[in-house]
CSV table of C-alpha atoms in Angstrom, one decimal:
chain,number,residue,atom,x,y,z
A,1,UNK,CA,111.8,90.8,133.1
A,2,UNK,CA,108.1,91.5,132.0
A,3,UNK,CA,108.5,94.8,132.8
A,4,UNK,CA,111.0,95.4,130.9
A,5,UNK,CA,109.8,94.4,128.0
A,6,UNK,CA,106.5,96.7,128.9
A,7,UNK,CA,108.4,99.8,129.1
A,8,UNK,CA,110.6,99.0,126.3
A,9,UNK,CA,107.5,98.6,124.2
A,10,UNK,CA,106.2,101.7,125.8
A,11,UNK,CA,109.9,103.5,125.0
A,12,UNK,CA,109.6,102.5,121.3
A,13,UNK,CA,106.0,103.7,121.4
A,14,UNK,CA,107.1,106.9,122.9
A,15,UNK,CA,109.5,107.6,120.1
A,16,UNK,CA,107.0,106.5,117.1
A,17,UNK,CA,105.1,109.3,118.1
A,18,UNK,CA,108.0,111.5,118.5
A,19,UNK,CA,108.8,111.1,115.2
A,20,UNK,CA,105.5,111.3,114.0
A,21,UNK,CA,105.0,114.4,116.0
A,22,UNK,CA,108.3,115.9,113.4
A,23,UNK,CA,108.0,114.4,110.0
A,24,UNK,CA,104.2,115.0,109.7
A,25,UNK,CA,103.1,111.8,108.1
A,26,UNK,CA,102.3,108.4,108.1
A,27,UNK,CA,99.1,106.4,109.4
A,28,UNK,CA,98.7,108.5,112.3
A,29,UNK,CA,97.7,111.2,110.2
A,30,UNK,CA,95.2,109.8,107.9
A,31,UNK,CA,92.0,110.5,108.1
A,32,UNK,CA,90.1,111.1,104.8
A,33,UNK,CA,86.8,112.6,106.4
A,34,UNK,CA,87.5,115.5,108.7
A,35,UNK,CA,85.6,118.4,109.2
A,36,UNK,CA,88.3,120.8,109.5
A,37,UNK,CA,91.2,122.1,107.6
A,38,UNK,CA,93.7,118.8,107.1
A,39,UNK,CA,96.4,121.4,108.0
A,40,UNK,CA,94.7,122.2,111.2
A,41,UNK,CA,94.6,118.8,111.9
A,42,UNK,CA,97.7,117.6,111.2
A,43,UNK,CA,99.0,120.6,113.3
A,44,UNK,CA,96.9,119.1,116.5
A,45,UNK,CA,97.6,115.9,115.8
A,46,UNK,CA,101.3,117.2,116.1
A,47,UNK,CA,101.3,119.1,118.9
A,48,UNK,CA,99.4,115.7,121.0
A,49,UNK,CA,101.9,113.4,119.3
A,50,UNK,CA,105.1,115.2,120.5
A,51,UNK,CA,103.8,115.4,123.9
A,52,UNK,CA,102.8,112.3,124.2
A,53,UNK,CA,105.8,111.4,122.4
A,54,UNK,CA,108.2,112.7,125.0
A,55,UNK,CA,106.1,111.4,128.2
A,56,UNK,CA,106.5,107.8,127.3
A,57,UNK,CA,110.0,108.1,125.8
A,58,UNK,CA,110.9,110.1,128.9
A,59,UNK,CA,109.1,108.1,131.2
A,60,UNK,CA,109.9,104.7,130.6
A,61,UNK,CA,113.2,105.2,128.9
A,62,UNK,CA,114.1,106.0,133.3
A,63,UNK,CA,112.1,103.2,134.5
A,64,UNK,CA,113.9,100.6,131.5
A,65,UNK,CA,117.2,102.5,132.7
A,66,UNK,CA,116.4,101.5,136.6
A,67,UNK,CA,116.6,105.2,137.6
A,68,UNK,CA,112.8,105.0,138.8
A,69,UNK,CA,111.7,101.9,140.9
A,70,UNK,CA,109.3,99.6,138.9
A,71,UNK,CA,105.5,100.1,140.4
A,72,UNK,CA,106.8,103.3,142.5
A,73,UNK,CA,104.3,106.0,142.6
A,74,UNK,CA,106.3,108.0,140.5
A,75,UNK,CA,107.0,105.0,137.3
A,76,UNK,CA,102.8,105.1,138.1
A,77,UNK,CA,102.2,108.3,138.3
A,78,UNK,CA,104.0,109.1,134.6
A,79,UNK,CA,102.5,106.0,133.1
A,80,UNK,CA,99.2,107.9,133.9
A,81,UNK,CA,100.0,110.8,132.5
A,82,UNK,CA,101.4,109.2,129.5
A,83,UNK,CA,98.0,107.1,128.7
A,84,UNK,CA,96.3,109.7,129.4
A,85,UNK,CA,97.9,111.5,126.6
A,86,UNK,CA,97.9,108.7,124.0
A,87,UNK,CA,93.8,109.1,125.2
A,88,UNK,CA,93.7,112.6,124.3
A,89,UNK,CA,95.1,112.1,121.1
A,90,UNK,CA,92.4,109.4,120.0
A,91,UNK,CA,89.4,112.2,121.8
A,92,UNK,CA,90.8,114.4,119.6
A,93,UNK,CA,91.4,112.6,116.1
A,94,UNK,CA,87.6,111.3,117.0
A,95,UNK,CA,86.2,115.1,117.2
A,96,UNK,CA,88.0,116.0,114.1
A,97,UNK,CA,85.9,113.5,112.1
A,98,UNK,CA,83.0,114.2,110.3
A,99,UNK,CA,81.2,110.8,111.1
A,100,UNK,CA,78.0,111.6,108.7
A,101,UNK,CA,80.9,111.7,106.1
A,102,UNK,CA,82.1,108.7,106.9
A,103,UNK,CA,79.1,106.8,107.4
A,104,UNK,CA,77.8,108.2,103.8
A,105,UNK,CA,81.1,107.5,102.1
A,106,UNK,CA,81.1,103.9,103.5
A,107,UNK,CA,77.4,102.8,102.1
A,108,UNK,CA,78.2,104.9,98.7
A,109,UNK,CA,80.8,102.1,98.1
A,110,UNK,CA,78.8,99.6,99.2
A,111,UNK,CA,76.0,100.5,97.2
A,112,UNK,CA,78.3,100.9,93.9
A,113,UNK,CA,78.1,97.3,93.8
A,114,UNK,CA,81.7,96.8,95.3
A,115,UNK,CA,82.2,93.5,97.4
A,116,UNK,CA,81.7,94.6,101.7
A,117,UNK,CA,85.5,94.1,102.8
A,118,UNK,CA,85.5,91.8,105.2
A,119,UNK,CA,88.8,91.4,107.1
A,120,UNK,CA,89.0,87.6,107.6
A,121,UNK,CA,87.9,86.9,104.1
A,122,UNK,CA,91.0,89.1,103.1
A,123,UNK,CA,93.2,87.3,105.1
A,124,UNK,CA,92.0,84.3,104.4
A,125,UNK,CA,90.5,83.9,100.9
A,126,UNK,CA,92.2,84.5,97.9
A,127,UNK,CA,89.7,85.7,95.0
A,128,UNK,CA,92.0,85.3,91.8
A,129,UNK,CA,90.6,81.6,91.1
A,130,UNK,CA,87.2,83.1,90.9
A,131,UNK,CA,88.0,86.1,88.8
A,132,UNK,CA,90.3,83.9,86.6
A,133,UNK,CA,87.3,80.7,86.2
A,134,UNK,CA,84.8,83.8,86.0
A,135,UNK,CA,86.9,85.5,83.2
A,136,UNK,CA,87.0,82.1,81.2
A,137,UNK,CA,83.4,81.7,81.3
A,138,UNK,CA,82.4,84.5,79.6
């Protein structure tokens, strides 16, 4: 049953990217400090996404399906090549980004005199209150 569930996950993973890999957009493709062309980019990031893509759908759409064994060499030996892939992709997206850019761009806002976002106190803490009491104040 758990595996299953892995390679159906994997199978829905596979086909993200394929989709990805032909409409061209979404999160995969957003990166705001790259040191190439965005269109050579996004073309590379294609390319890796559809390959990807079709290794994992492919993959574990035969293991979900039964026709390859669970934990066989094979089912192994194409969940390999299929991380290795996704890996690839991440080496690649990482190379394409200009990380003096991003570095600069990130204490720029900071230093603007914007709050430092902190992800827990997003989740967790509503501001409104403050701004509202703060508002009333003045």
């Amino acid at each position: 049953m758990g595996s299953d569930i892995f390679a159906l996950f994997s199978l829905i993973i596979g086909v993200y990217l394929i989709y990805a890999a032909i409409a061209g957009k979404g999160k995969l493709y957003e990166n705001e400090y790259l040191n190439c062309p965005r269109e050579q980019y996004v073309k590379g990031l294609r390319i890796l996404a559809a390959i990807s893509g079709v290794l994992l759908t492919v993959s574990n759409l035969l293991e979900y399906l039964g026709v390859i064994g669970y934990g066989s060499p094979l089912a192994i030996a194409l969940w390999a090549v299929g991380f290795i892939s996704l890996i690839v992709m991440m080496v690649y997206s990482s190379k394409k980004t200009d990380r003096k850019a991003a570095a600069a761009g990130h204490k720029t806002a900071g230093a603007a005199g914007k709050k430092d976002y902190d992800p827990l106190r997003a989740a967790f803490v509503f501001d409104d209150d403050e701004d509202v009491s703060q508002k009333k104040e003045k």
